mmCIF file of C-alpha atoms and ligand atoms in Angstrom:
data_model
loop_
_atom_site.group_PDB
_atom_site.id
_atom_site.type_symbol
_atom_site.label_atom_id
_atom_site.label_comp_id
_atom_site.label_asym_id
_atom_site.label_seq_id
_atom_site.Cartn_x
_atom_site.Cartn_y
_atom_site.Cartn_z
ATOM 1 C CA MET A 1 58.510 111.204 -38.150
ATOM 2 C CA SER A 2 55.206 109.473 -38.819
ATOM 3 C CA SER A 3 53.652 107.839 -35.773
ATOM 4 C CA ILE A 4 52.504 104.240 -35.742
ATOM 5 C CA PRO A 5 48.736 103.977 -35.201
ATOM 6 C CA ALA A 6 47.830 102.523 -31.823
ATOM 7 C CA LEU A 7 46.711 98.906 -31.993
ATOM 8 C CA THR A 8 43.750 99.492 -29.723
ATOM 9 C CA ALA A 9 40.140 99.237 -30.819
ATOM 10 C CA PRO A 10 38.763 102.580 -32.004
ATOM 11 C CA ARG A 11 36.679 104.202 -29.306
ATOM 12 C CA GLY A 12 33.273 105.564 -30.147
ATOM 13 C CA ASP A 13 30.406 106.151 -27.742
ATOM 14 C CA PRO A 14 30.265 103.651 -24.866
ATOM 15 C CA LEU A 15 28.194 100.597 -25.710
ATOM 16 C CA PRO A 16 24.846 100.159 -23.956
ATOM 17 C CA PRO A 17 25.014 97.563 -21.162
ATOM 18 C CA PRO A 18 25.080 93.974 -22.399
ATOM 19 C CA ALA A 19 21.684 92.279 -22.479
ATOM 20 C CA HIS A 20 23.261 88.859 -22.010
ATOM 21 C CA VAL A 21 26.341 88.131 -19.917
ATOM 22 C CA ALA A 22 27.717 84.593 -19.874
ATOM 23 C CA ILE A 23 30.405 83.477 -17.431
ATOM 24 C CA ILE A 24 32.890 80.606 -17.450
ATOM 25 C CA MET A 25 33.295 80.222 -13.686
ATOM 26 C CA ASP A 26 36.803 78.806 -13.464
ATOM 27 C CA GLY A 27 39.448 78.501 -10.745
ATOM 28 C CA ASN A 28 37.701 76.811 -7.807
ATOM 29 C CA GLY A 29 40.315 74.066 -7.569
ATOM 30 C CA ARG A 30 43.261 76.461 -7.603
ATOM 31 C CA TRP A 31 41.560 78.649 -4.995
ATOM 32 C CA ALA A 32 41.248 75.659 -2.663
ATOM 33 C CA GLN A 33 44.739 74.379 -3.421
ATOM 34 C CA ALA A 34 46.248 77.779 -2.576
ATOM 35 C CA ARG A 35 44.652 77.461 0.876
ATOM 36 C CA GLY A 36 45.590 73.832 1.445
ATOM 37 C CA LEU A 37 41.891 72.900 1.277
ATOM 38 C CA PRO A 38 40.150 70.078 -0.617
ATOM 39 C CA ARG A 39 38.802 71.052 -4.041
ATOM 40 C CA ILE A 40 35.210 70.801 -2.800
ATOM 41 C CA ALA A 41 35.916 73.759 -0.487
ATOM 42 C CA GLY A 42 36.691 75.754 -3.644
ATOM 43 C CA HIS A 43 33.439 74.620 -5.256
ATOM 44 C CA ARG A 44 31.485 75.627 -2.124
ATOM 45 C CA ALA A 45 33.123 79.052 -2.149
ATOM 46 C CA GLY A 46 32.324 79.174 -5.870
ATOM 47 C CA ALA A 47 28.631 78.651 -5.095
ATOM 48 C CA ARG A 48 28.760 81.725 -2.815
ATOM 49 C CA ALA A 49 30.291 83.687 -5.703
ATOM 50 C CA VAL A 50 27.327 82.603 -7.854
ATOM 51 C CA ARG A 51 25.024 84.268 -5.344
ATOM 52 C CA ARG A 52 27.015 87.521 -5.441
ATOM 53 C CA THR A 53 27.049 87.433 -9.233
ATOM 54 C CA ILE A 54 23.277 87.060 -9.496
ATOM 55 C CA GLU A 55 22.903 90.040 -7.142
ATOM 56 C CA ALA A 56 25.341 92.066 -9.272
ATOM 57 C CA ALA A 57 23.492 91.172 -12.482
ATOM 58 C CA LEU A 58 20.199 92.231 -10.874
ATOM 59 C CA ALA A 59 21.772 95.485 -9.668
ATOM 60 C CA HIS A 60 23.097 96.307 -13.155
ATOM 61 C CA GLY A 61 19.813 95.478 -14.864
ATOM 62 C CA VAL A 62 21.345 92.664 -16.929
ATOM 63 C CA ARG A 63 18.404 90.679 -18.346
ATOM 64 C CA TRP A 64 20.188 87.433 -19.240
ATOM 65 C CA LEU A 65 22.880 85.722 -17.196
ATOM 66 C CA THR A 66 24.271 82.341 -18.222
ATOM 67 C CA LEU A 67 26.648 80.472 -15.926
ATOM 68 C CA TYR A 68 28.854 77.561 -17.002
ATOM 69 C CA ALA A 69 28.735 75.326 -13.934
ATOM 70 C CA PHE A 70 29.670 71.885 -15.269
ATOM 71 C CA SER A 71 30.864 70.874 -18.727
ATOM 72 C CA SER A 72 30.229 67.636 -20.636
ATOM 73 C CA GLU A 73 33.948 67.017 -20.224
ATOM 74 C CA ASN A 74 33.893 67.569 -16.438
ATOM 75 C CA TRP A 75 32.433 64.044 -16.054
ATOM 76 C CA ARG A 76 36.016 62.908 -16.736
ATOM 77 C CA ARG A 77 37.128 64.224 -13.349
ATOM 78 C CA PRO A 78 37.765 61.765 -10.503
ATOM 79 C CA GLN A 79 34.578 60.153 -9.225
ATOM 80 C CA ASP A 80 34.839 61.753 -5.773
ATOM 81 C CA GLU A 81 34.983 65.271 -7.233
ATOM 82 C CA VAL A 82 32.034 64.536 -9.555
ATOM 83 C CA SER A 83 29.940 63.269 -6.644
ATOM 84 C CA ASP A 84 30.928 66.261 -4.510
ATOM 85 C CA LEU A 85 29.836 68.572 -7.332
ATOM 86 C CA THR A 86 26.513 66.821 -7.865
ATOM 87 C CA ALA A 87 25.867 66.886 -4.093
ATOM 88 C CA LEU A 88 26.575 70.611 -4.086
ATOM 89 C CA LEU A 89 24.186 71.104 -7.024
ATOM 90 C CA ARG A 90 21.481 69.137 -5.184
ATOM 91 C CA HIS A 91 21.974 71.324 -2.091
ATOM 92 C CA TYR A 92 22.054 74.550 -4.137
ATOM 93 C CA LEU A 93 18.796 73.741 -5.908
ATOM 94 C CA LYS A 94 17.056 73.064 -2.583
ATOM 95 C CA SER A 95 18.423 76.101 -0.747
ATOM 96 C CA GLU A 96 18.363 78.866 -3.377
ATOM 97 C CA ILE A 97 15.305 78.432 -5.558
ATOM 98 C CA ALA A 98 12.784 80.115 -3.251
ATOM 99 C CA GLU A 99 14.938 83.224 -2.978
ATOM 100 C CA LEU A 100 15.603 83.342 -6.715
ATOM 101 C CA ALA A 101 11.869 83.081 -7.337
ATOM 102 C CA GLU A 102 11.191 85.961 -4.910
ATOM 103 C CA ASN A 103 13.733 88.136 -6.682
ATOM 104 C CA GLY A 104 12.077 87.804 -10.076
ATOM 105 C CA VAL A 105 14.634 85.365 -11.441
ATOM 106 C CA ARG A 106 13.591 82.847 -14.067
ATOM 107 C CA LEU A 107 15.779 79.754 -14.026
ATOM 108 C CA ARG A 108 16.592 77.620 -17.034
ATOM 109 C CA MET A 109 18.993 74.771 -17.489
ATOM 110 C CA ILE A 110 20.948 74.002 -20.657
ATOM 111 C CA GLY A 111 22.861 70.765 -21.101
ATOM 112 C CA GLU A 112 22.329 67.031 -20.903
ATOM 113 C CA ALA A 113 19.973 66.938 -17.904
ATOM 114 C CA ALA A 114 19.447 63.197 -18.326
ATOM 115 C CA ARG A 115 23.004 62.510 -17.187
ATOM 116 C CA PHE A 116 22.135 63.646 -13.645
ATOM 117 C CA ALA A 117 20.383 61.590 -10.984
ATOM 118 C CA GLU A 118 16.585 61.539 -11.242
ATOM 119 C CA ASP A 119 16.073 63.656 -8.095
ATOM 120 C CA ILE A 120 18.325 66.406 -9.499
ATOM 121 C CA GLN A 121 16.438 66.311 -12.802
ATOM 122 C CA ALA A 122 13.173 66.648 -10.850
ATOM 123 C CA SER A 123 14.538 69.624 -8.857
ATOM 124 C CA LEU A 124 15.649 71.312 -12.073
ATOM 125 C CA ARG A 125 12.221 70.789 -13.638
ATOM 126 C CA ASP A 126 10.548 72.156 -10.486
ATOM 127 C CA ALA A 127 12.838 75.193 -10.419
ATOM 128 C CA GLU A 128 12.052 75.947 -14.061
ATOM 129 C CA ARG A 129 8.328 75.548 -13.434
ATOM 130 C CA VAL A 130 8.230 77.599 -10.209
ATOM 131 C CA THR A 131 10.149 80.514 -11.762
ATOM 132 C CA ALA A 132 8.596 80.361 -15.257
ATOM 133 C CA GLY A 133 6.506 83.497 -14.685
ATOM 134 C CA ASN A 134 9.505 85.664 -13.748
ATOM 135 C CA ALA A 135 11.117 88.078 -16.167
ATOM 136 C CA ARG A 136 13.478 90.379 -14.246
ATOM 137 C CA LEU A 137 16.550 88.193 -14.787
ATOM 138 C CA ASN A 138 16.780 85.130 -16.992
ATOM 139 C CA LEU A 139 19.307 82.930 -15.255
ATOM 140 C CA THR A 140 20.546 79.967 -17.245
ATOM 141 C CA ILE A 141 22.796 77.348 -15.699
ATOM 142 C CA ALA A 142 24.864 75.242 -18.099
ATOM 143 C CA LEU A 143 25.119 71.755 -16.603
ATOM 144 C CA SER A 144 26.715 68.849 -18.388
ATOM 145 C CA TYR A 145 26.884 71.327 -21.232
ATOM 146 C CA GLY A 146 29.165 71.097 -24.251
ATOM 147 C CA GLY A 147 28.921 73.277 -27.326
ATOM 148 C CA ARG A 148 29.927 70.539 -29.752
ATOM 149 C CA ALA A 149 27.472 68.017 -28.282
ATOM 150 C CA GLU A 150 24.740 70.668 -28.535
ATOM 151 C CA ILE A 151 25.523 71.340 -32.205
ATOM 152 C CA ILE A 152 25.666 67.630 -33.060
ATOM 153 C CA ALA A 153 22.316 66.996 -31.334
ATOM 154 C CA ALA A 154 20.735 69.840 -33.323
ATOM 155 C CA ALA A 155 22.250 68.572 -36.586
ATOM 156 C CA ARG A 156 20.975 65.073 -35.870
ATOM 157 C CA ARG A 157 17.411 66.274 -35.208
ATOM 158 C CA ILE A 158 17.423 68.338 -38.389
ATOM 159 C CA ALA A 159 18.831 65.456 -40.458
ATOM 160 C CA GLU A 160 16.161 63.130 -39.071
ATOM 161 C CA ALA A 161 13.415 65.629 -39.886
ATOM 162 C CA ALA A 162 14.836 65.981 -43.408
ATOM 163 C CA ALA A 163 14.972 62.189 -43.831
ATOM 164 C CA ARG A 164 11.266 62.060 -42.881
ATOM 165 C CA GLY A 165 10.616 64.723 -45.517
ATOM 166 C CA GLU A 166 9.436 67.257 -42.910
ATOM 167 C CA ILE A 167 11.983 69.930 -43.790
ATOM 168 C CA ASP A 168 13.754 70.919 -46.984
ATOM 169 C CA PRO A 169 17.546 71.010 -46.370
ATOM 170 C CA ALA A 170 17.880 73.811 -48.934
ATOM 171 C CA ARG A 171 15.721 76.029 -46.725
ATOM 172 C CA LEU A 172 17.640 75.498 -43.486
ATOM 173 C CA ASP A 173 18.997 78.833 -42.266
ATOM 174 C CA GLU A 174 20.785 80.124 -39.140
ATOM 175 C CA ALA A 175 17.546 80.875 -37.305
ATOM 176 C CA GLY A 176 16.221 77.397 -38.098
ATOM 177 C CA PHE A 177 19.402 75.776 -36.847
ATOM 178 C CA ALA A 178 19.527 77.932 -33.694
ATOM 179 C CA SER A 179 15.933 76.915 -32.890
ATOM 180 C CA GLN A 180 17.217 73.357 -32.343
ATOM 181 C CA LEU A 181 19.895 74.349 -29.809
ATOM 182 C CA PHE A 182 19.419 74.280 -26.012
ATOM 183 C CA THR A 183 19.432 78.079 -26.185
ATOM 184 C CA ALA A 184 16.423 78.340 -28.548
ATOM 185 C CA GLY A 185 14.659 81.622 -27.882
ATOM 186 C CA MET A 186 17.555 83.138 -25.933
ATOM 187 C CA PRO A 187 19.599 86.067 -27.267
ATOM 188 C CA ASP A 188 23.258 85.355 -28.047
ATOM 189 C CA PRO A 189 25.676 86.419 -25.309
ATOM 190 C CA ASP A 190 27.004 89.951 -25.758
ATOM 191 C CA LEU A 191 29.767 89.457 -23.207
ATOM 192 C CA ILE A 192 31.530 86.290 -22.105
ATOM 193 C CA ILE A 193 33.656 86.535 -18.966
ATOM 194 C CA ARG A 194 36.143 83.841 -17.960
ATOM 195 C CA THR A 195 37.845 83.911 -14.600
ATOM 196 C CA SER A 196 41.071 82.209 -13.458
ATOM 197 C CA GLY A 197 43.347 83.641 -16.142
ATOM 198 C CA GLU A 198 42.694 80.864 -18.685
ATOM 199 C CA ARG A 199 41.972 82.249 -22.139
ATOM 200 C CA ARG A 200 39.800 79.698 -23.841
ATOM 201 C CA LEU A 201 36.121 78.852 -24.273
ATOM 202 C CA SER A 202 36.389 75.198 -23.193
ATOM 203 C CA ASN A 203 33.421 74.182 -25.358
ATOM 204 C CA PHE A 204 31.080 76.909 -24.023
ATOM 205 C CA LEU A 205 28.380 78.360 -26.308
ATOM 206 C CA LEU A 206 30.433 77.752 -29.459
ATOM 207 C CA TRP A 207 27.635 78.661 -31.871
ATOM 208 C CA GLN A 208 26.202 81.462 -29.751
ATOM 209 C CA ALA A 209 29.588 83.138 -29.076
ATOM 210 C CA ALA A 210 30.093 84.067 -32.743
ATOM 211 C CA TYR A 211 30.212 87.810 -32.004
ATOM 212 C CA ALA A 212 30.480 87.904 -28.224
ATOM 213 C CA GLU A 213 33.006 90.249 -26.624
ATOM 214 C CA LEU A 214 35.434 88.264 -24.470
ATOM 215 C CA VAL A 215 36.800 89.416 -21.121
ATOM 216 C CA PHE A 216 39.393 87.310 -19.305
ATOM 217 C CA LEU A 217 39.953 88.162 -15.653
ATOM 218 C CA ASN A 218 42.871 87.149 -13.455
ATOM 219 C CA VAL A 219 40.667 86.308 -10.504
ATOM 220 C CA LEU A 220 39.802 82.826 -9.270
ATOM 221 C CA TRP A 221 36.047 82.245 -9.360
ATOM 222 C CA PRO A 222 35.511 82.029 -5.551
ATOM 223 C CA ASP A 223 37.021 85.546 -5.273
ATOM 224 C CA PHE A 224 34.772 86.999 -7.992
ATOM 225 C CA SER A 225 32.938 90.034 -6.629
ATOM 226 C CA ALA A 226 30.492 92.739 -7.692
ATOM 227 C CA ASP A 227 33.560 94.884 -8.462
ATOM 228 C CA HIS A 228 34.872 92.324 -10.939
ATOM 229 C CA PHE A 229 31.449 92.181 -12.567
ATOM 230 C CA ALA A 230 31.426 95.980 -12.877
ATOM 231 C CA GLU A 231 35.003 95.916 -14.240
ATOM 232 C CA ALA A 232 33.982 93.483 -16.986
ATOM 233 C CA LEU A 233 30.983 95.659 -17.900
ATOM 234 C CA THR A 234 33.250 98.719 -18.105
ATOM 235 C CA ASP A 235 35.690 96.868 -20.362
ATOM 236 C CA TYR A 236 32.755 95.734 -22.527
ATOM 237 C CA ALA A 237 31.439 99.311 -22.796
ATOM 238 C CA SER A 238 34.768 100.433 -24.302
ATOM 239 C CA ARG A 239 34.628 97.895 -27.147
ATOM 240 C CA GLU A 240 33.476 98.613 -30.670
ATOM 241 C CA ARG A 241 31.266 95.845 -32.003
ATOM 242 C CA ARG A 242 31.295 95.631 -35.770
ATOM 243 C CA PHE A 243 29.698 92.283 -36.667
ATOM 244 C CA GLY A 244 31.851 92.235 -39.777
ATOM 245 C CA ALA A 245 30.776 95.648 -41.003
ATOM 246 C CA ARG A 246 33.190 98.457 -41.819
ATOM 247 C CA PRO A 247 34.642 100.306 -38.793
ATOM 248 C CA SER A 248 32.535 103.379 -38.012
HETATM 249 C C1 IPE B 1 35.569 75.487 -12.102
HETATM 250 O O1 IPE B 1 36.678 75.356 -11.306
HETATM 251 C C2 IPE B 1 34.449 74.577 -11.669
HETATM 252 C C3 IPE B 1 34.215 73.450 -12.577
HETATM 253 C C4 IPE B 1 34.802 73.264 -13.726
HETATM 254 C C5 IPE B 1 33.243 72.448 -12.159
HETATM 255 P P1 IPE B 1 37.750 74.213 -11.534
HETATM 256 O O2 IPE B 1 37.356 73.029 -10.723
HETATM 257 O O3 IPE B 1 37.959 73.971 -12.973
HETATM 258 O O4 IPE B 1 39.063 74.886 -10.898
HETATM 259 P P2 IPE B 1 40.528 74.844 -11.468
HETATM 260 O O5 IPE B 1 40.477 75.306 -12.895
HETATM 261 O O6 IPE B 1 40.982 73.413 -11.349
HETATM 262 O O7 IPE B 1 41.291 75.782 -10.604
HETATM 263 C C1 IPE B 2 35.354 75.036 -17.973
HETATM 264 O O1 IPE B 2 36.355 74.918 -17.013
HETATM 265 C C2 IPE B 2 34.077 74.464 -17.441
HETATM 266 C C3 IPE B 2 33.465 75.203 -16.343
HETATM 267 C C4 IPE B 2 33.916 76.305 -15.815
HETATM 268 C C5 IPE B 2 32.256 74.648 -15.831
HETATM 269 P P1 IPE B 2 37.386 73.696 -17.025
HETATM 270 O O2 IPE B 2 38.279 73.918 -15.863
HETATM 271 O O3 IPE B 2 36.662 72.415 -17.095
HETATM 272 O O4 IPE B 2 38.140 73.936 -18.403
HETATM 273 P P2 IPE B 2 39.584 73.493 -18.883
HETATM 274 O O5 IPE B 2 39.682 72.012 -18.638
HETATM 275 O O6 IPE B 2 40.582 74.249 -18.067
HETATM 276 O O7 IPE B 2 39.636 73.892 -20.327
HETATM 277 MG MG1 MG B 3 39.189 74.775 -14.371
#
């Protein structure tokens, strides 16, 4: 009797570690709810998980770490949760930057910075400036970030430049388009992790995720640990990336 081929990805040599790991940090609200706590308690615990994750990325020699902290759509949440989240961001920026700088972390922000209060925008600018000379880990925080808004903004800038006669639309290519995104100059993510069991991108890095490997973990973000990070890297290493080419 002929056997049915297994529907698993063919396994070759393990992949080298991902250069760029991006994480959709989801499940803070459910974590709090399960404990009878207000949602902000989940977000605070989530901020502690961010710390652990940065340490894990440093320990594994990951060069690029991008964290989805607040989406363009998250502004639709009730006003009290939005103000709790912005207060937490304000606190985080004040309390963590010095240590990040000491650990060789370079901080960048992607998203619509202008939607935040002026003091938060100033803290973000300071953090980017103070850490600009670091190169051990490139940490990017996505704040008021939405992939579609990012793509539209890039398209608008390019159309305006074309209307002024500064660029020839026929010569626009992928690299030219990507240079107008928030992520200009950054490598695409190799691995995208989402916690909380949801299996969707929720408008995260839509352009950049074209060939990312996706790992969905059944852990709520505040419980995310170095072990979960290692588990995702192990899963990633077992994948075969083809980029559309013939299987090897
Ligand atoms: C992720 O946790 C944090 C943000 C989106 C700001 P959630 O707040 O989405 O938690 P759940 O998904 O409701 O559990
Ligand atoms: C995605 O989580 C955004 C962040 C983790 C910052 P959401 O909780 O907002 O996504 P949906 O609403 O479940 O798709
Ligand atoms: Mg959520």
